[in-house]
Short mmCIF file of C-alpha atoms in Angstrom, two decimals:
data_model
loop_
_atom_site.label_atom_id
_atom_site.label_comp_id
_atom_site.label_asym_id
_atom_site.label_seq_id
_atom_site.Cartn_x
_atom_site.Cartn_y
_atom_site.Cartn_z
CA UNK H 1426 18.56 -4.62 -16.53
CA UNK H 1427 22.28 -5.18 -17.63
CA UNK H 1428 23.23 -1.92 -15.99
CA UNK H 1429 21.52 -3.60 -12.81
CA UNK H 1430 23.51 -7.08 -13.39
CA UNK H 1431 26.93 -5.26 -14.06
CA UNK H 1432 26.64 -4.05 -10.57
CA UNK H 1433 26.66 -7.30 -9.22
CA UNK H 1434 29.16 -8.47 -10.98
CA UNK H 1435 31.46 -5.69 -9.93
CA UNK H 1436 31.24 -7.01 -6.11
CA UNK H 1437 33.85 -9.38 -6.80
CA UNK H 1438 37.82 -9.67 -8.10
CA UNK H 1439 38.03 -9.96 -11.36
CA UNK H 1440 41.99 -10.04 -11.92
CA UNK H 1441 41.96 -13.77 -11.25
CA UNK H 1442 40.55 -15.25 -14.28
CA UNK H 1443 39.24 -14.25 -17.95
CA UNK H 1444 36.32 -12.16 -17.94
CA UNK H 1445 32.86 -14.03 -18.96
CA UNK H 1446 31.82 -14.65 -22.91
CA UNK H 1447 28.53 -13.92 -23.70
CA UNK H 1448 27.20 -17.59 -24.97
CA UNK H 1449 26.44 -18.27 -28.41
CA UNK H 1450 23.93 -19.94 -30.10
CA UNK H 1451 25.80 -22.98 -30.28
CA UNK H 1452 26.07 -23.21 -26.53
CA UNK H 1453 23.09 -21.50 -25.87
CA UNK H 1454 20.24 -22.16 -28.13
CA UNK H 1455 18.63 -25.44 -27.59
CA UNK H 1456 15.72 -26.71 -28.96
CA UNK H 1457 12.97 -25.15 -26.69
CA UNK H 1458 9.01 -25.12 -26.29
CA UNK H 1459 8.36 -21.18 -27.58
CA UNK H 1460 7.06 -22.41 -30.50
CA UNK H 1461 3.66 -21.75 -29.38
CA UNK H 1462 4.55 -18.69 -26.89
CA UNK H 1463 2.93 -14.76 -28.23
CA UNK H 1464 5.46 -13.61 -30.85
CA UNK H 1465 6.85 -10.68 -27.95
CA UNK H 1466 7.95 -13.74 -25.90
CA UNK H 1467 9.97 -15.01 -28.60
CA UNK H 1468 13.34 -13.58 -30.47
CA UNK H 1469 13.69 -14.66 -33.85
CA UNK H 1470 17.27 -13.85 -34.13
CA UNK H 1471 19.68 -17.28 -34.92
CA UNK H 1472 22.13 -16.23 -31.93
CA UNK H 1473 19.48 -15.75 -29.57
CA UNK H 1474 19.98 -17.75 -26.49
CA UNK H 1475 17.45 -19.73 -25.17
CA UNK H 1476 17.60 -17.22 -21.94
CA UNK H 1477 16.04 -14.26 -24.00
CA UNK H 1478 12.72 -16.28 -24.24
CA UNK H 1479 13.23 -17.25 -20.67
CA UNK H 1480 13.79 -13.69 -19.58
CA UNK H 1481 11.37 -12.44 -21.42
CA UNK H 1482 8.32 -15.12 -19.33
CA UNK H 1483 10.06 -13.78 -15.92
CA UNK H 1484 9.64 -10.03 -16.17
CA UNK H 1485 6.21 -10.96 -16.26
CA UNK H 1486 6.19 -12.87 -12.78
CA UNK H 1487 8.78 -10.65 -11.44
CA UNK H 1488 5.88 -7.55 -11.72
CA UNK H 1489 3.45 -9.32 -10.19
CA UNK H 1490 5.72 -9.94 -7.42
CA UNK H 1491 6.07 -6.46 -6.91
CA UNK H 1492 2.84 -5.06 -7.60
CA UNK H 1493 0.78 -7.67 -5.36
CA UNK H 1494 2.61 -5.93 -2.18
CA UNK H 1495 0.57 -2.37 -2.97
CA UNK H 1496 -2.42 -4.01 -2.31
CA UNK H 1497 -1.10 -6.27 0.36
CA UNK H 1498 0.19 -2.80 2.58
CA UNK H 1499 -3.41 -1.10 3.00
CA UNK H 1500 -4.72 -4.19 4.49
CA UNK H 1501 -1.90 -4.60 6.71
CA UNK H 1502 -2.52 -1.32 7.95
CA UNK H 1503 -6.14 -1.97 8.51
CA UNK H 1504 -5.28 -5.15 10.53
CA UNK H 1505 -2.72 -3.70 12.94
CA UNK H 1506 -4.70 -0.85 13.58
CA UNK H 1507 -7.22 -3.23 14.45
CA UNK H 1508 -4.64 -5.35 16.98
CA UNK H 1509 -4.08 -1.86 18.34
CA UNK H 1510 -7.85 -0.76 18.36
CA UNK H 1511 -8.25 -4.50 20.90
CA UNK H 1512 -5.06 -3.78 22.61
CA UNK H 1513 -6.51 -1.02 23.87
CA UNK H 1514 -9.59 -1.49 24.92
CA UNK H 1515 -11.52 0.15 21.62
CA UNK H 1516 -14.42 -1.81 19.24
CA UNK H 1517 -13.19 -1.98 16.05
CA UNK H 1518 -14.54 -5.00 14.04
CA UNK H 1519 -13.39 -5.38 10.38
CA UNK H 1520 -15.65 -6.52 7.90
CA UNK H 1521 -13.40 -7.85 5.53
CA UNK H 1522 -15.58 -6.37 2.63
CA UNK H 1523 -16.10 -2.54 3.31
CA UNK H 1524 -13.40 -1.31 5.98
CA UNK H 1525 -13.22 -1.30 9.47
CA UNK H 1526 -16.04 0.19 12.00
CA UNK H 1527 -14.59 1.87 14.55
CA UNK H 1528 -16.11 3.16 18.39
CA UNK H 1529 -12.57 4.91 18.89
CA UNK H 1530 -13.48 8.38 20.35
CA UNK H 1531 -10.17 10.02 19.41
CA UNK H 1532 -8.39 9.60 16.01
CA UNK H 1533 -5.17 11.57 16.97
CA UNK H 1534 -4.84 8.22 19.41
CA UNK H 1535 -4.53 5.34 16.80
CA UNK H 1536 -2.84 3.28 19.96
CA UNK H 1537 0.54 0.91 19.68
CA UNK H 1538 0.34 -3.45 18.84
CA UNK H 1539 3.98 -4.66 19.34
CA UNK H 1540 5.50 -1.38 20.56
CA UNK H 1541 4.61 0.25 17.47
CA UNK H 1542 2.14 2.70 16.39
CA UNK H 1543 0.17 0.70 13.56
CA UNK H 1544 0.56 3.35 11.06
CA UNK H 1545 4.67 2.58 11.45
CA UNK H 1546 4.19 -0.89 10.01
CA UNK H 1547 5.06 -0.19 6.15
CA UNK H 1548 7.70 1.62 7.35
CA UNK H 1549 9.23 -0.38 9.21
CA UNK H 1550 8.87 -3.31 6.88
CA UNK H 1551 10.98 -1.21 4.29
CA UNK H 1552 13.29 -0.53 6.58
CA UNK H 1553 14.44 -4.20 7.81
CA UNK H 1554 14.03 -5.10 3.95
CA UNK H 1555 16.30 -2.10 2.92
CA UNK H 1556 19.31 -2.82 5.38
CA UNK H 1557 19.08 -6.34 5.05
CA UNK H 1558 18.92 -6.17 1.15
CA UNK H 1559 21.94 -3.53 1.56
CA UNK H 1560 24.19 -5.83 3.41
CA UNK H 1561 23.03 -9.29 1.49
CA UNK H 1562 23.51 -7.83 -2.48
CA UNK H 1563 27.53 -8.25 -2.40
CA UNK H 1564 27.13 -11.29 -0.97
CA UNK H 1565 24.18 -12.88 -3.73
CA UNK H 1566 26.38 -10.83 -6.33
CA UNK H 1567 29.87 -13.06 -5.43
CA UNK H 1568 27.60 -16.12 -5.20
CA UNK H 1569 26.52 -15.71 -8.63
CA UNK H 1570 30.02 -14.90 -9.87
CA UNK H 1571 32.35 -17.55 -8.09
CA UNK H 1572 30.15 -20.71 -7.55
CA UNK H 1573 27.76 -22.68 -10.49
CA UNK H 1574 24.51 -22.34 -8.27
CA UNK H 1575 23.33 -19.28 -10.87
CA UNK H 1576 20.11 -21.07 -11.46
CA UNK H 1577 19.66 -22.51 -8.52
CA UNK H 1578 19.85 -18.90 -6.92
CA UNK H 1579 16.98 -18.06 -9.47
CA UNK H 1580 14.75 -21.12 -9.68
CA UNK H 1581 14.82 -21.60 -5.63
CA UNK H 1582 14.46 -17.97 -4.60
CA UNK H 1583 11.30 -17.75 -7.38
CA UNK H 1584 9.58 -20.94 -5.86
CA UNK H 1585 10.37 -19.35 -2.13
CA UNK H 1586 8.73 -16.26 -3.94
CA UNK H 1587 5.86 -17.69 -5.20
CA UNK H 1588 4.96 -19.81 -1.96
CA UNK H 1589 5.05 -16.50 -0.41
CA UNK H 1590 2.16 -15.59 -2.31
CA UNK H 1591 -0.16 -17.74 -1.58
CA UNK H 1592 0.97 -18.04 2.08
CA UNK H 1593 0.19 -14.29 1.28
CA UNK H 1594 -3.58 -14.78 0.46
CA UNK H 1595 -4.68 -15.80 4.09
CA UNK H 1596 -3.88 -12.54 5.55
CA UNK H 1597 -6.21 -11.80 8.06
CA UNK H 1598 -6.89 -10.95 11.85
CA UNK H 1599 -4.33 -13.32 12.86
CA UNK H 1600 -1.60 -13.84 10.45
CA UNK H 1601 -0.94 -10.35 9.54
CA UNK H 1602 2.20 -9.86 12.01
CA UNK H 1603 3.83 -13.28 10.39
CA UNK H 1604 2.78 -11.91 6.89
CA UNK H 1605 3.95 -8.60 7.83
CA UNK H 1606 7.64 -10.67 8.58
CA UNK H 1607 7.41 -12.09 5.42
CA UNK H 1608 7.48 -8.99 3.53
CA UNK H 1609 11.05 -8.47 4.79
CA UNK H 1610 12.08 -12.13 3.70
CA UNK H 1611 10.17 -11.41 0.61
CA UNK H 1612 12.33 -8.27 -0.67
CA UNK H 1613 15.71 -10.57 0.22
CA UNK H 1614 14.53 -13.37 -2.26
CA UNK H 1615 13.77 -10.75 -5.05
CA UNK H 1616 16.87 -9.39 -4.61
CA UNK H 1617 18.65 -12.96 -5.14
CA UNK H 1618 16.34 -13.75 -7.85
CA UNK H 1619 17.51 -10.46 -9.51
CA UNK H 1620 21.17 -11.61 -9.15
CA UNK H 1621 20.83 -14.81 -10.80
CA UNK H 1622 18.24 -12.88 -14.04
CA UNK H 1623 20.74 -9.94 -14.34
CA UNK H 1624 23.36 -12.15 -14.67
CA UNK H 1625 21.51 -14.39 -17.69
CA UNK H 1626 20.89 -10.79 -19.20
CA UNK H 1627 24.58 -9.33 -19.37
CA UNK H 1628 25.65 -12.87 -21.62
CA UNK H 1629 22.46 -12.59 -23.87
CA UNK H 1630 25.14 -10.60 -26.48
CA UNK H 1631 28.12 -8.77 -26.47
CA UNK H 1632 26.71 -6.05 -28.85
CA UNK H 1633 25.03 -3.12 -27.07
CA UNK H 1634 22.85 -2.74 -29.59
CA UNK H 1635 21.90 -6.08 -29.26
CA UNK H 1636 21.68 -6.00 -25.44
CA UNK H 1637 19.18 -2.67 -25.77
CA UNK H 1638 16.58 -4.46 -27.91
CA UNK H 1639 16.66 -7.21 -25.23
CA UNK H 1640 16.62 -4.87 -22.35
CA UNK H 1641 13.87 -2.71 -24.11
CA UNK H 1642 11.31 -6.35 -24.64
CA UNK H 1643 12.00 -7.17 -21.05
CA UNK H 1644 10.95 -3.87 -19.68
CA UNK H 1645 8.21 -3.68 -21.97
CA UNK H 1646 6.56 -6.86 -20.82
CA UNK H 1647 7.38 -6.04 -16.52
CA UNK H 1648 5.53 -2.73 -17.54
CA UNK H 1649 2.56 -4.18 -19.10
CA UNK H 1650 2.30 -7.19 -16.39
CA UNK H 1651 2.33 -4.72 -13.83
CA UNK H 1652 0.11 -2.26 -15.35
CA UNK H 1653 -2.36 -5.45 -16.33
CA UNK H 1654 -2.27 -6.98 -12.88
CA UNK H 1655 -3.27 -3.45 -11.30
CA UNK H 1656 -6.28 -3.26 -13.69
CA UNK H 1657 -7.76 -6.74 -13.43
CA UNK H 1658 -7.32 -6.71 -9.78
CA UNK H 1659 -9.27 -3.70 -9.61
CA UNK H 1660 -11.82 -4.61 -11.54
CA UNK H 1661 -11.90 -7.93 -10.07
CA UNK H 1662 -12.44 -6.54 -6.55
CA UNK H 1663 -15.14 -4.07 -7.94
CA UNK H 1664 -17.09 -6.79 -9.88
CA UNK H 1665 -17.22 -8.65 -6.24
CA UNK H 1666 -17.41 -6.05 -4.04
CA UNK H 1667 -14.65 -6.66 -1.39
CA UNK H 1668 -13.03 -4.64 0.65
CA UNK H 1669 -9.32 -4.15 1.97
CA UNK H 1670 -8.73 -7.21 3.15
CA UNK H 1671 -10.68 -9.14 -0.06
CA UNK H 1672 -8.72 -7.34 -2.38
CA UNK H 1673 -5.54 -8.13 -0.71
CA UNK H 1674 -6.58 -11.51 -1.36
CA UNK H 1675 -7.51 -11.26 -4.77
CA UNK H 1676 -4.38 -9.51 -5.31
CA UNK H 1677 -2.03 -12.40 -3.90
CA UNK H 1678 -4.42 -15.09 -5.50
CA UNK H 1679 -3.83 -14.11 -8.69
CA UNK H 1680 -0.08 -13.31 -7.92
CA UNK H 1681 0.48 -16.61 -6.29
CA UNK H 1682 -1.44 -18.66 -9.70
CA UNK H 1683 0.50 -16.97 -12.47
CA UNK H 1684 4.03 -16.72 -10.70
CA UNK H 1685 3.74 -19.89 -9.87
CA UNK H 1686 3.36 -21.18 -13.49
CA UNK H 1687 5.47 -18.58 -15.05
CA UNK H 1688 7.91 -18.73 -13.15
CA UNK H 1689 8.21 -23.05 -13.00
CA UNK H 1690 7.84 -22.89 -16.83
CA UNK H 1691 10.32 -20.37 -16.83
CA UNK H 1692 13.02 -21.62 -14.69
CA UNK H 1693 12.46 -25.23 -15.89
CA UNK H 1694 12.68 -25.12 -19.74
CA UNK H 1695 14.42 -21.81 -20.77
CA UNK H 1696 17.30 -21.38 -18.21
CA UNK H 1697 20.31 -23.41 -18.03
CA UNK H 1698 23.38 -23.77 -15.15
CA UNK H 1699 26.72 -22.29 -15.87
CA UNK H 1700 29.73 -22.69 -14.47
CA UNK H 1701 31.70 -20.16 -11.97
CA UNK H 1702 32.53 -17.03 -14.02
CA UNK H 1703 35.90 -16.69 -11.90
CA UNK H 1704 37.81 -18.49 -8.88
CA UNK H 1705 37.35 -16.80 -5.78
CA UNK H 1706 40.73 -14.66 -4.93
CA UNK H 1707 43.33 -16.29 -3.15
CA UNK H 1708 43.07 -12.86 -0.30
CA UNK H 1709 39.25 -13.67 -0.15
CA UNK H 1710 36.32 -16.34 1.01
CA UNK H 1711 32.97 -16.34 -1.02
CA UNK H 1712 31.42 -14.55 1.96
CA UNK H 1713 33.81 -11.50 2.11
CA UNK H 1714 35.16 -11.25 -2.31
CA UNK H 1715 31.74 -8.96 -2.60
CA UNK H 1716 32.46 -6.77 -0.12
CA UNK H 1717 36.40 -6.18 -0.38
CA UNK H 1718 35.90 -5.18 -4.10
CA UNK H 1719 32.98 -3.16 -3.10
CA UNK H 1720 35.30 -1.30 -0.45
CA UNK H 1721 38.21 -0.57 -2.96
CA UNK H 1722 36.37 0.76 -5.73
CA UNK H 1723 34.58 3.85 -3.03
CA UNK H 1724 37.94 4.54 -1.91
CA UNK H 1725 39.45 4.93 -5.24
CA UNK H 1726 36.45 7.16 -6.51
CA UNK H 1727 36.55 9.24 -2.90
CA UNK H 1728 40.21 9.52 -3.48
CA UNK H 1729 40.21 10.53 -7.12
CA UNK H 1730 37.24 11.08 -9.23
CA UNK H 1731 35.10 14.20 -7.59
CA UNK H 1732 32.47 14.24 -10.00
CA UNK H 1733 31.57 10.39 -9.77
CA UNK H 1734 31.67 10.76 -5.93
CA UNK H 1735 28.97 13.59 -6.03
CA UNK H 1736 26.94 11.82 -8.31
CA UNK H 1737 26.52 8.82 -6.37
CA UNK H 1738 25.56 10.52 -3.69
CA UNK H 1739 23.09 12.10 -5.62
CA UNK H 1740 21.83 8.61 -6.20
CA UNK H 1741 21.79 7.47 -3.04
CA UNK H 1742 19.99 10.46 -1.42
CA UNK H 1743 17.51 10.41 -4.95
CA UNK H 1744 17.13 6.83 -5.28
CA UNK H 1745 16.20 6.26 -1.42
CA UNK H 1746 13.41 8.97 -1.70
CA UNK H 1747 11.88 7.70 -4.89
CA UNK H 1748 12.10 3.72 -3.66
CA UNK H 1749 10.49 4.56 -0.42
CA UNK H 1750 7.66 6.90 -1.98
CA UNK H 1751 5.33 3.73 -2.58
CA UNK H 1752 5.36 2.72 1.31
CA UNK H 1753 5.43 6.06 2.98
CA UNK H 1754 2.15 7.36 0.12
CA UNK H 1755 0.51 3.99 0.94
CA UNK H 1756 0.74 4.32 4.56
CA UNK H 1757 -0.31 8.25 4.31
CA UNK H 1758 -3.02 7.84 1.97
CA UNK H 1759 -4.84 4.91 4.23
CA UNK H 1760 -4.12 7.21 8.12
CA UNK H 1761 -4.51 11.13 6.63
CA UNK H 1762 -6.64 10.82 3.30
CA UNK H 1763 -8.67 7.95 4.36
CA UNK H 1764 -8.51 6.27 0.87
CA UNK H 1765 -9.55 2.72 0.48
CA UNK H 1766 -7.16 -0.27 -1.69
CA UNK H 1767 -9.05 0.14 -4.66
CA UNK H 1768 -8.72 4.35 -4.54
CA UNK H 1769 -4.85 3.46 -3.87
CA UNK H 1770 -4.41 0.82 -6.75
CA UNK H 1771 -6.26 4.33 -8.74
CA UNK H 1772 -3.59 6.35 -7.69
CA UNK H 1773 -0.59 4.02 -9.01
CA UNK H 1774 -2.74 3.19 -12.11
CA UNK H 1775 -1.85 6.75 -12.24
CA UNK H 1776 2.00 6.46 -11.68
CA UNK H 1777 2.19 3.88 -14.42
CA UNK H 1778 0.79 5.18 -16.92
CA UNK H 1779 1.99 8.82 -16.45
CA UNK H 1780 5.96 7.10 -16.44
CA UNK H 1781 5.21 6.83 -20.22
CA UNK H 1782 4.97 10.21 -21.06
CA UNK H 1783 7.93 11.02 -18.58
CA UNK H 1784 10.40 8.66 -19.86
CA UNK H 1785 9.69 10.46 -23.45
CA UNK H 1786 10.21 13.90 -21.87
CA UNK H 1787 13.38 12.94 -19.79
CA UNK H 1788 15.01 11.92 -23.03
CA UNK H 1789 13.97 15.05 -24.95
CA UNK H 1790 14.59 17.28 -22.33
CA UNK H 1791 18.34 15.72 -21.63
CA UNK H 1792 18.68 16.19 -25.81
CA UNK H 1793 17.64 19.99 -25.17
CA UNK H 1794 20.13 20.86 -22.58
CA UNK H 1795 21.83 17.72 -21.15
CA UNK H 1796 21.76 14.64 -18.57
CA UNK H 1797 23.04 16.80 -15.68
CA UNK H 1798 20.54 19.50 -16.00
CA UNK H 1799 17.73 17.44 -17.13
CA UNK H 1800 18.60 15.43 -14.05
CA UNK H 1801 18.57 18.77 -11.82
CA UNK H 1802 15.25 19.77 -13.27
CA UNK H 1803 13.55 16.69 -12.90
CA UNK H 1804 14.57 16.60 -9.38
CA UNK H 1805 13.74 20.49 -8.48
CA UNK H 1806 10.16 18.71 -9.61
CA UNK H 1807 9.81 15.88 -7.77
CA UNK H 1808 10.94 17.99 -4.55
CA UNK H 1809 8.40 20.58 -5.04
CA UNK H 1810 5.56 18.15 -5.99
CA UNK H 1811 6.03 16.14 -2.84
CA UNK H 1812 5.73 19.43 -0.91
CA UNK H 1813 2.85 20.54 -1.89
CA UNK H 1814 1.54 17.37 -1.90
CA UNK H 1815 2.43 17.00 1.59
CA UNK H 1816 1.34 20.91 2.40
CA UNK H 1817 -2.08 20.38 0.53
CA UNK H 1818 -3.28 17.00 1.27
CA UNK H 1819 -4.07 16.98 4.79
CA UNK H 1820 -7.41 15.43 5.00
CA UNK H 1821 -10.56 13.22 3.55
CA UNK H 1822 -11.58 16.36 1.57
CA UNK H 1823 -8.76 16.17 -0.41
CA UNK H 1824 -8.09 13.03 -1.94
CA UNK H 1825 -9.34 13.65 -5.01
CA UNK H 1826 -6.02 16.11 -5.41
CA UNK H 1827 -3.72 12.89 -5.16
CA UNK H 1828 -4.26 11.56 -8.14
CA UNK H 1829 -3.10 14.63 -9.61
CA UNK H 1830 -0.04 14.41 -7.79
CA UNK H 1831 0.60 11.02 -8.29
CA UNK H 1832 0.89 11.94 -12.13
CA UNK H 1833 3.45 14.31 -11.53
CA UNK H 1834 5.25 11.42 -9.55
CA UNK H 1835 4.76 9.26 -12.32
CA UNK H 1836 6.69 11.70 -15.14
CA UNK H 1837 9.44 12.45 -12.35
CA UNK H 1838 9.73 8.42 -12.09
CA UNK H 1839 9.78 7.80 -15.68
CA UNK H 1840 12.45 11.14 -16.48
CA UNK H 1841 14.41 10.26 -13.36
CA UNK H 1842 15.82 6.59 -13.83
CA UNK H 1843 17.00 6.75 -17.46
CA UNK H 1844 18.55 10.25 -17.00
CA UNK H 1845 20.67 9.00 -14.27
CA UNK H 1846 21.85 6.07 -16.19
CA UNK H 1847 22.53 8.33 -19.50
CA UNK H 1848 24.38 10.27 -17.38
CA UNK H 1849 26.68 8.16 -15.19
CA UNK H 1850 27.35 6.46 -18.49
CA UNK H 1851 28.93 9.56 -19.61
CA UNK H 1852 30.87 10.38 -16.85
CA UNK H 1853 32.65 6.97 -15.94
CA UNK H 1854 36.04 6.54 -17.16
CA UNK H 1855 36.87 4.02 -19.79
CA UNK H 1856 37.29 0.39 -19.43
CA UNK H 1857 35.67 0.35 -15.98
CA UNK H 1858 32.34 0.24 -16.88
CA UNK H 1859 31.42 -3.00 -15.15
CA UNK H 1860 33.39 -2.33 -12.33
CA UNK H 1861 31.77 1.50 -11.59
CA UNK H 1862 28.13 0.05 -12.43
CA UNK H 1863 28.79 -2.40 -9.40
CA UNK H 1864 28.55 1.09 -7.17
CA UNK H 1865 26.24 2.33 -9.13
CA UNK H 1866 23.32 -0.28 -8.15
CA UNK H 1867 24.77 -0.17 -4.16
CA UNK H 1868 24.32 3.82 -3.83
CA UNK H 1869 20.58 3.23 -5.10
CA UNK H 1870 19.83 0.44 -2.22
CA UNK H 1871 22.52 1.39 0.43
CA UNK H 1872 20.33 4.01 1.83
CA UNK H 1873 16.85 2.93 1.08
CA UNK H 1874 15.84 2.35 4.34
CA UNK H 1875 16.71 6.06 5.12
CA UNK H 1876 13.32 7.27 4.16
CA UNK H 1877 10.86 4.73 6.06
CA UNK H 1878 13.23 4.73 9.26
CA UNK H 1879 12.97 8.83 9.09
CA UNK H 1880 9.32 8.57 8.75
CA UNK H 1881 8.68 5.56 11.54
CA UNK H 1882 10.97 7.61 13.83
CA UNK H 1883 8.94 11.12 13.60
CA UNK H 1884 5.52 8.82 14.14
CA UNK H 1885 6.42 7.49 16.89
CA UNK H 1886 7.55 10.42 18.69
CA UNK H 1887 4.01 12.04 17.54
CA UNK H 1888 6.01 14.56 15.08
#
């Protein structure tokens, strides 16, 4: 999460003014109400700022956030191919509970609702929210940097997230195109909100060591809230037999009732403002600091540093693939394998819990040869696995093979992301850390919405 914020932060001039002190515990650490929180919400240590404890409460709303969408896609895709089904001319009723019933005499025809062939609407979703999020993050970053509106960026954009939700939970028949809008807006906010978090987390201390063990309890708890949230949803949806569309609803229920107290109590108690880290530069406005420093740091490393220039391109192309794998699987898995939400919210139980494993292997593995190779490998996996997987799995009779590969994915997901990080960190020159992990963060969103435009572009054509 640092590396994340340090990104941010590089969007903007920084020869103007001192660079930021990480607050102590005399600025910091106020008397709170943790006293009663579990003891992993809760950091015992005298210069802990009261941030730490409200960190820790927010990775726990911030992976709901994300994980509500994977069951909000499928029923999406149910619902426009059910706009398409009317459009032209077909009866297809959906039952809310078990699916859709469909009179349709031929599948290769699934029809068009807005233009669009229905099966294009995750796709298209990630690829508004990609390029918007690309040309938005220098911008949030210099807000965060040159103005004092760090928590408002986080409390607003996590009450805009929350209402979201539960706007979420009336998806149906005729709300899905505006819900289907919202998802864009959605990914914009979480982006924001990220801005304002990353930016508590790089001040939490000025030891790395320090800054690990926080890093470590945050990702620890977004793990385990996602991982929870997949489970009781499924079970939850089981227990009352529901369909698509119900557990979409379930999904954004619960996601709308715990963000919505996590992240008020959150924001309210255990975050306070701070001033302007530095004065916008006298050659820049707010609106254009993020972007200028953004432009001279690629030139320099085009110009002069080969090996960092190849291996954020490597990020970009690896980091764009990876991202979009969630949308594109969802979107195949519902229009070639004819899985249902709560065979989908299987398959990334699977992901999850086969990252644990992976992240162990990716760090012995890069101890065993190094970064660069373990990097290589893991890739040469994740390459061949979607192959097959995309060879392989081309109908009904073969779903049961995806949760196999979705394992795979979830080792190549857990190796990938801290191998990349070990190994930029070894490659960067000294003394521009922050400034090089500002690129870092852009190359993995600049070309996210590479993948879904690729894909909604070859559907529509009838590739």
């Amino acid at each position: 999460m640092a590396l994340q914020y340090n990104a941010l932060e590089s969007f903007t001039e920084n020869d103007t003014s001192e660079a930021p002190v990480a607050p102590t515990a005399d600025s910091s650490k106020q008397k709170q109400p943790s006293n009663t929180l579990p003891s992993i919400f809760r950091f015992d240590n005298d210069n802990s700022p009261i941030e730490a404890t409200g960190l820790a409460l927010n990775s726990i709303a911030r992976g709901l956030v994300g994980m509500s969408s994977l069951f909000l896609g499928p029923a999406l895709l149910i619902l426009a191919q059910d706009a398409a089904n009317e459009t032209s001319g077909c009866n297809t009723t959906n039952n809310n509970d078990g699916g859709q019933n469909d009179d349709c005499s031929d599948d290769d025809d699934e029809g068009r609702v807005y233009g669009m062939r229905p099966s294009s609407l995750l796709t298209n979703i990630g690829v508004f929210s990609g390029v918007f999020s690309a040309i938005l993050l220098p911008l949030f970053g210099a807000i965060v940097d040159h103005t004092p509106h760090r928590k408002a960026i986080g409390q607003w954009a996590a009450i805009l997230l929350s209402i979201i939700k539960g706007i979420e939970i009336f998806v149906s028949k005729s709300t899905w195109l505006f819900i289907s809008i919202l998802q864009v807006l959605n990914y914009v906010l979480y982006q924001a909100h990220l801005c304002a978090a990353y930016a508590y987390t790089a001040e939490l201390s000025i030891d790395p060591k320090e800054q690990t063990i926080y890093n470590a309890r945050f990702q620890t708890i977004n793990y385990f809230s996602m991982l929870a949230f997949l489970i009781v949803v499924t079970l939850t949806s089981s227990l009352l037999h529901v369909g698509d569309i119900g557990q979409a609803r379930v999904s954004q229920t619960l996601a709308f009732i715990v963000c919505s107290i996590v992240f008020g109590f959150a924001w309210k108690w255990f975050f306070h403002p701070r001033p302007a880290l530095r004065q916008v530069p006298d050659n820049s406005t707010l609106l254009t600091a993020g972007f200028r420093k953004l432009s001279h740091t690629s030139s320099e490393i085009i110009q002069h540093w080969a090996p960092l220039r190849y291996f954020l391109l490597s990020v970009m192309l690896s980091e764009s693939a990876t991202g979009a794998l969630s949308t594109i699987s969802t979107t195949y898995m519902i229009h070639v394998l004819n899985m249902i939400s709560s065979q989908i919210g299987y398959v990334f139980l699977c992901v999850f819990v086969a990252g644990i494993p992976g992240s162990k292997l990716g760090g012995m593995i890069g101890l065993k040869i190094n970064p660069l190779r373990s990097a290589l490998l893991c890739l040469v996996v994740f390459i061949i696995n979607t192959s097959l997987a995309a060879l392989i799995m081309t109908g009904e009779e073969s779903q049961h093979l995806m949760y196999l590969f979705a394992a795979i994915w979830g080792v190549c997901l857990g190796w990938l992301h801290p191998t990349n990080a070990a190994l930029y960190c070894t490659i960067i020159p000294r003394g521009q850390e922050s400034e090089l992990m500002g690129l870092y963060l852009f190359s993995g969103l600049v070309f996210s919405w590479v993948p879904p435009f690729l894909f909604t572009f070859l559907n529509e054509i009838g590739a």
